[in-house]
């Protein structure tokens, strides 16, 4: 029995126009425009940017200058001058996050805190308690370590 051929997806070709956002190829982006990932690496958040001001075209569309880039690999460019520094969490927020992570990584049966999150919804306890064996000392936090080790330092 012969195999059926897969149909190619029809590409939506939209001609470039002045009404759409300006599009730049990689390496031709003007100064002051960066992607969200580059903003994060710089320690900034989008801040007052209401939305993207330009589109970073994907590599495939770089060979098609007359068509607009509609691929999911395109990037949206934001202005650096409108970006703000990232917010720093307060000590109370860090304490709340540490307590939440402690609740996810502490076994309710043996009260050991592990270095990883436990499957409490599915199993209900840690794997050594469920299987009935003693855990190795390198997998859990010793009791002498303070709960708020980040705040103690």
Tab-separated table of C-alpha atoms in Angstrom:
chain	number	residue	atom	x	y	z
A	1	UNK	CA	0.000	0.000	0.000
A	2	UNK	CA	1.582	3.311	-1.009
A	3	UNK	CA	2.099	5.978	1.593
A	4	UNK	CA	0.157	9.173	1.346
A	5	UNK	CA	2.222	12.279	0.930
A	6	UNK	CA	2.150	14.880	3.637
A	7	UNK	CA	0.696	18.151	2.572
A	8	UNK	CA	2.874	21.163	2.951
A	9	UNK	CA	1.473	23.920	5.061
A	10	UNK	CA	0.520	26.871	3.003
A	11	UNK	CA	2.526	29.898	4.044
A	12	UNK	CA	0.760	33.153	4.585
A	13	UNK	CA	2.666	35.706	2.569
A	14	UNK	CA	2.015	39.267	3.536
A	15	UNK	CA	3.788	41.991	1.586
A	16	UNK	CA	5.715	44.540	3.630
A	17	UNK	CA	4.020	47.877	4.036
A	18	UNK	CA	4.690	51.134	5.860
A	19	UNK	CA	1.674	50.640	8.151
A	20	UNK	CA	3.188	47.621	9.895
A	21	UNK	CA	6.044	47.740	12.396
A	22	UNK	CA	9.483	48.225	10.830
A	23	UNK	CA	11.412	44.995	10.379
A	24	UNK	CA	15.152	44.508	10.756
A	25	UNK	CA	17.392	41.588	9.892
A	26	UNK	CA	19.952	40.295	12.370
A	27	UNK	CA	22.961	42.568	12.497
A	28	UNK	CA	21.134	45.580	11.082
A	29	UNK	CA	19.207	46.586	14.222
A	30	UNK	CA	19.772	50.254	15.140
A	31	UNK	CA	21.229	51.265	18.510
A	32	UNK	CA	18.723	51.442	21.346
A	33	UNK	CA	16.515	48.535	20.231
A	34	UNK	CA	16.925	45.126	21.878
A	35	UNK	CA	14.855	42.012	22.491
A	36	UNK	CA	13.320	41.091	25.839
A	37	UNK	CA	16.001	38.466	26.430
A	38	UNK	CA	18.800	41.017	25.966
A	39	UNK	CA	16.989	43.366	28.367
A	40	UNK	CA	16.921	40.583	30.938
A	41	UNK	CA	20.660	39.956	30.466
A	42	UNK	CA	21.279	43.670	31.012
A	43	UNK	CA	19.356	43.543	34.317
A	44	UNK	CA	16.447	45.602	32.997
A	45	UNK	CA	12.699	45.085	32.687
A	46	UNK	CA	10.541	46.448	29.831
A	47	UNK	CA	9.327	49.283	32.068
A	48	UNK	CA	7.384	51.931	30.128
A	49	UNK	CA	7.491	50.085	26.790
A	50	UNK	CA	3.846	49.792	25.714
A	51	UNK	CA	4.700	47.170	23.132
A	52	UNK	CA	7.239	46.312	20.494
A	53	UNK	CA	8.451	49.143	18.292
A	54	UNK	CA	10.027	46.896	15.626
A	55	UNK	CA	10.356	43.259	14.582
A	56	UNK	CA	13.569	41.267	14.396
A	57	UNK	CA	13.150	39.053	11.341
A	58	UNK	CA	14.018	35.369	11.430
A	59	UNK	CA	16.901	33.990	9.364
A	60	UNK	CA	14.563	32.442	6.821
A	61	UNK	CA	12.900	35.764	6.032
A	62	UNK	CA	16.250	37.530	5.602
A	63	UNK	CA	16.356	36.133	2.060
A	64	UNK	CA	12.880	37.505	1.274
A	65	UNK	CA	13.095	41.300	1.632
A	66	UNK	CA	9.688	42.071	0.134
A	67	UNK	CA	7.665	39.849	2.471
A	68	UNK	CA	6.758	40.459	6.090
A	69	UNK	CA	8.033	37.950	8.670
A	70	UNK	CA	5.200	35.910	10.215
A	71	UNK	CA	7.231	33.026	11.677
A	72	UNK	CA	7.142	32.233	15.405
A	73	UNK	CA	10.942	32.618	15.574
A	74	UNK	CA	10.789	36.343	14.966
A	75	UNK	CA	11.673	38.638	17.856
A	76	UNK	CA	10.078	41.828	19.026
A	77	UNK	CA	12.364	44.791	19.667
A	78	UNK	CA	11.908	47.161	22.607
A	79	UNK	CA	13.489	50.520	23.397
A	80	UNK	CA	16.308	50.510	25.951
A	81	UNK	CA	15.762	54.121	27.050
A	82	UNK	CA	12.248	53.269	28.325
A	83	UNK	CA	13.426	50.195	30.251
A	84	UNK	CA	13.731	50.222	34.029
A	85	UNK	CA	15.921	48.273	36.447
A	86	UNK	CA	14.546	44.951	37.640
A	87	UNK	CA	12.704	45.039	40.932
A	88	UNK	CA	14.565	43.538	43.864
A	89	UNK	CA	12.407	41.388	46.178
A	90	UNK	CA	12.096	42.503	49.779
A	91	UNK	CA	13.241	40.330	52.660
A	92	UNK	CA	9.621	39.458	53.462
A	93	UNK	CA	9.048	38.275	49.890
A	94	UNK	CA	12.218	36.165	49.976
A	95	UNK	CA	11.147	34.679	53.319
A	96	UNK	CA	7.717	33.820	51.884
A	97	UNK	CA	9.310	32.157	48.840
A	98	UNK	CA	11.706	30.211	51.069
A	99	UNK	CA	8.827	28.969	53.214
A	100	UNK	CA	6.869	27.936	50.114
A	101	UNK	CA	9.842	25.996	48.759
A	102	UNK	CA	10.366	24.423	52.182
A	103	UNK	CA	6.772	23.198	52.122
A	104	UNK	CA	7.288	21.635	48.685
A	105	UNK	CA	10.540	19.929	49.613
A	106	UNK	CA	9.760	18.700	53.159
A	107	UNK	CA	8.350	15.215	53.662
A	108	UNK	CA	5.268	15.246	55.939
A	109	UNK	CA	6.035	11.718	57.182
A	110	UNK	CA	9.704	11.910	58.218
A	111	UNK	CA	10.079	15.759	58.314
A	112	UNK	CA	13.260	15.708	56.212
A	113	UNK	CA	13.843	18.617	53.851
A	114	UNK	CA	15.260	17.515	50.505
A	115	UNK	CA	17.219	19.495	47.915
A	116	UNK	CA	14.448	18.910	45.356
A	117	UNK	CA	10.660	19.163	45.257
A	118	UNK	CA	8.767	16.061	46.360
A	119	UNK	CA	5.823	14.486	44.496
A	120	UNK	CA	3.413	15.255	47.340
A	121	UNK	CA	0.264	15.228	45.192
A	122	UNK	CA	0.912	11.843	43.634
A	123	UNK	CA	2.801	9.934	46.337
A	124	UNK	CA	2.190	12.033	49.461
A	125	UNK	CA	5.689	11.579	50.914
A	126	UNK	CA	9.315	11.157	49.922
A	127	UNK	CA	10.497	8.105	48.000
A	128	UNK	CA	12.347	6.497	50.955
A	129	UNK	CA	9.208	6.689	53.101
A	130	UNK	CA	7.056	5.291	50.295
A	131	UNK	CA	9.509	2.448	49.512
A	132	UNK	CA	10.485	1.800	53.142
A	133	UNK	CA	14.250	2.391	53.115
A	134	UNK	CA	16.609	4.893	54.763
A	135	UNK	CA	17.633	7.839	52.503
A	136	UNK	CA	21.265	8.616	51.781
A	137	UNK	CA	22.600	11.624	53.712
A	138	UNK	CA	23.533	13.565	50.568
A	139	UNK	CA	19.940	13.859	49.361
A	140	UNK	CA	18.408	15.819	52.226
A	141	UNK	CA	19.273	18.915	54.223
A	142	UNK	CA	20.611	18.179	57.733
A	143	UNK	CA	18.525	19.542	60.608
A	144	UNK	CA	21.357	21.803	61.827
A	145	UNK	CA	21.032	24.025	58.696
A	146	UNK	CA	18.774	27.042	59.332
A	147	UNK	CA	15.557	27.181	57.309
A	148	UNK	CA	16.277	30.697	56.075
A	149	UNK	CA	19.853	30.064	54.953
A	150	UNK	CA	19.699	32.901	52.420
A	151	UNK	CA	18.620	35.440	55.033
A	152	UNK	CA	21.166	34.245	57.600
A	153	UNK	CA	24.087	34.921	55.259
